[in-house]
Amino acid sequence: MTRFKSVECGNTRARILATTRKLTISASFEQVAVREIASDADMATRTIISIFGTKGDLLLAIVEEDLTRLLP
């Protein structure tokens, strides 16, 4: 993978995580559909699935990122 594609993928991943966090402020994670996240992030549902796998894996990525920020 070229550096450009790696950066682009990182930006897409960050956008998905940010959108998911935003949408789950007013609704629980269970209530927010991957389709809704994709629509709000202006991307295809399959993009989210190809990066994270499952909705559970998306939640795990959010938890891991938050823990990384909190723990030294």
PDB file of C-alpha atoms in Angstrom:
ATOM      1  CA  MET A   1       0.000   0.000   0.000  1.00  0.00           C
ATOM      2  CA  THR A   2       1.355   3.407  -0.886  1.00  0.00           C
ATOM      3  CA  ARG A   3       1.743   6.085   1.751  1.00  0.00           C
ATOM      4  CA  PHE A   4      -1.100   8.090   0.157  1.00  0.00           C
ATOM      5  CA  LYS A   5      -3.516   5.169   0.401  1.00  0.00           C
ATOM      6  CA  SER A   6      -2.405   4.511   3.978  1.00  0.00           C
ATOM      7  CA  VAL A   7      -3.089   8.120   4.984  1.00  0.00           C
ATOM      8  CA  GLU A   8      -6.410   8.084   3.121  1.00  0.00           C
ATOM      9  CA  CYS A   9      -7.437   4.877   4.903  1.00  0.00           C
ATOM     10  CA  GLY A  10      -6.416   6.394   8.245  1.00  0.00           C
ATOM     11  CA  ASN A  11      -8.513   9.483   7.535  1.00  0.00           C
ATOM     12  CA  THR A  12     -11.493   7.334   6.540  1.00  0.00           C
ATOM     13  CA  ARG A  13     -11.123   5.242   9.690  1.00  0.00           C
ATOM     14  CA  ALA A  14     -10.938   8.376  11.840  1.00  0.00           C
ATOM     15  CA  ARG A  15     -14.034   9.811  10.129  1.00  0.00           C
ATOM     16  CA  ILE A  16     -15.980   6.608  10.817  1.00  0.00           C
ATOM     17  CA  LEU A  17     -14.956   6.595  14.472  1.00  0.00           C
ATOM     18  CA  ALA A  18     -15.820  10.285  14.887  1.00  0.00           C
ATOM     19  CA  THR A  19     -19.192   9.836  13.202  1.00  0.00           C
ATOM     20  CA  THR A  20     -20.000   6.818  15.346  1.00  0.00           C
ATOM     21  CA  ARG A  21     -19.131   8.734  18.504  1.00  0.00           C
ATOM     22  CA  LYS A  22     -21.300  11.661  17.385  1.00  0.00           C
ATOM     23  CA  LEU A  23     -24.304   9.473  16.598  1.00  0.00           C
ATOM     24  CA  THR A  24     -24.067   7.517  19.834  1.00  0.00           C
ATOM     25  CA  ILE A  25     -24.271  10.646  21.963  1.00  0.00           C
ATOM     26  CA  SER A  26     -28.027  10.846  21.408  1.00  0.00           C
ATOM     27  CA  ALA A  27     -28.711   7.115  20.922  1.00  0.00           C
ATOM     28  CA  SER A  28     -27.181   3.915  22.211  1.00  0.00           C
ATOM     29  CA  PHE A  29     -24.660   2.049  20.091  1.00  0.00           C
ATOM     30  CA  GLU A  30     -27.195  -0.741  19.592  1.00  0.00           C
ATOM     31  CA  GLN A  31     -29.726   1.718  18.161  1.00  0.00           C
ATOM     32  CA  VAL A  32     -27.349   3.190  15.582  1.00  0.00           C
ATOM     33  CA  ALA A  33     -27.156   1.169  12.365  1.00  0.00           C
ATOM     34  CA  VAL A  34     -24.001   0.840  10.301  1.00  0.00           C
ATOM     35  CA  ARG A  35     -26.053   2.177   7.391  1.00  0.00           C
ATOM     36  CA  GLU A  36     -26.770   5.337   9.423  1.00  0.00           C
ATOM     37  CA  ILE A  37     -23.086   5.781  10.282  1.00  0.00           C
ATOM     38  CA  ALA A  38     -22.158   5.369   6.628  1.00  0.00           C
ATOM     39  CA  SER A  39     -24.774   7.865   5.493  1.00  0.00           C
ATOM     40  CA  ASP A  40     -23.714  10.467   8.035  1.00  0.00           C
ATOM     41  CA  ALA A  41     -20.033   9.939   7.153  1.00  0.00           C
ATOM     42  CA  ASP A  42     -20.909  10.194   3.438  1.00  0.00           C
ATOM     43  CA  MET A  43     -19.550   6.791   2.474  1.00  0.00           C
ATOM     44  CA  ALA A  44     -20.724   3.323   1.557  1.00  0.00           C
ATOM     45  CA  THR A  45     -21.693   0.811   4.228  1.00  0.00           C
ATOM     46  CA  ARG A  46     -19.263  -1.659   2.671  1.00  0.00           C
ATOM     47  CA  THR A  47     -16.414   0.779   3.387  1.00  0.00           C
ATOM     48  CA  ILE A  48     -17.102   0.535   7.108  1.00  0.00           C
ATOM     49  CA  ILE A  49     -17.419  -3.232   6.917  1.00  0.00           C
ATOM     50  CA  SER A  50     -14.192  -3.561   4.931  1.00  0.00           C
ATOM     51  CA  ILE A  51     -12.255  -1.515   7.493  1.00  0.00           C
ATOM     52  CA  PHE A  52     -13.782  -2.849  10.731  1.00  0.00           C
ATOM     53  CA  GLY A  53     -15.467  -6.144   9.845  1.00  0.00           C
ATOM     54  CA  THR A  54     -18.487  -6.111  12.140  1.00  0.00           C
ATOM     55  CA  LYS A  55     -20.351  -3.519  14.162  1.00  0.00           C
ATOM     56  CA  GLY A  56     -18.903  -5.171  17.265  1.00  0.00           C
ATOM     57  CA  ASP A  57     -15.397  -4.681  15.889  1.00  0.00           C
ATOM     58  CA  LEU A  58     -16.223  -1.009  15.316  1.00  0.00           C
ATOM     59  CA  LEU A  59     -17.217  -0.678  18.976  1.00  0.00           C
ATOM     60  CA  LEU A  60     -14.021  -2.441  20.012  1.00  0.00           C
ATOM     61  CA  ALA A  61     -11.966   0.012  17.929  1.00  0.00           C
ATOM     62  CA  ILE A  62     -13.625   2.946  19.708  1.00  0.00           C
ATOM     63  CA  VAL A  63     -12.965   1.427  23.136  1.00  0.00           C
ATOM     64  CA  GLU A  64      -9.339   0.631  22.255  1.00  0.00           C
ATOM     65  CA  GLU A  65      -8.748   4.158  20.949  1.00  0.00           C
ATOM     66  CA  ASP A  66     -10.299   5.715  24.046  1.00  0.00           C
ATOM     67  CA  LEU A  67      -8.268   3.508  26.378  1.00  0.00           C
ATOM     68  CA  THR A  68      -5.078   4.349  24.501  1.00  0.00           C
ATOM     69  CA  ARG A  69      -5.782   8.047  25.069  1.00  0.00           C
ATOM     70  CA  LEU A  70      -6.534   7.547  28.776  1.00  0.00           C
ATOM     71  CA  LEU A  71      -3.778   5.164  29.764  1.00  0.00           C
ATOM     72  CA  PRO A  72      -0.109   6.164  29.745  1.00  0.00           C
TER      73      PRO A  72
END
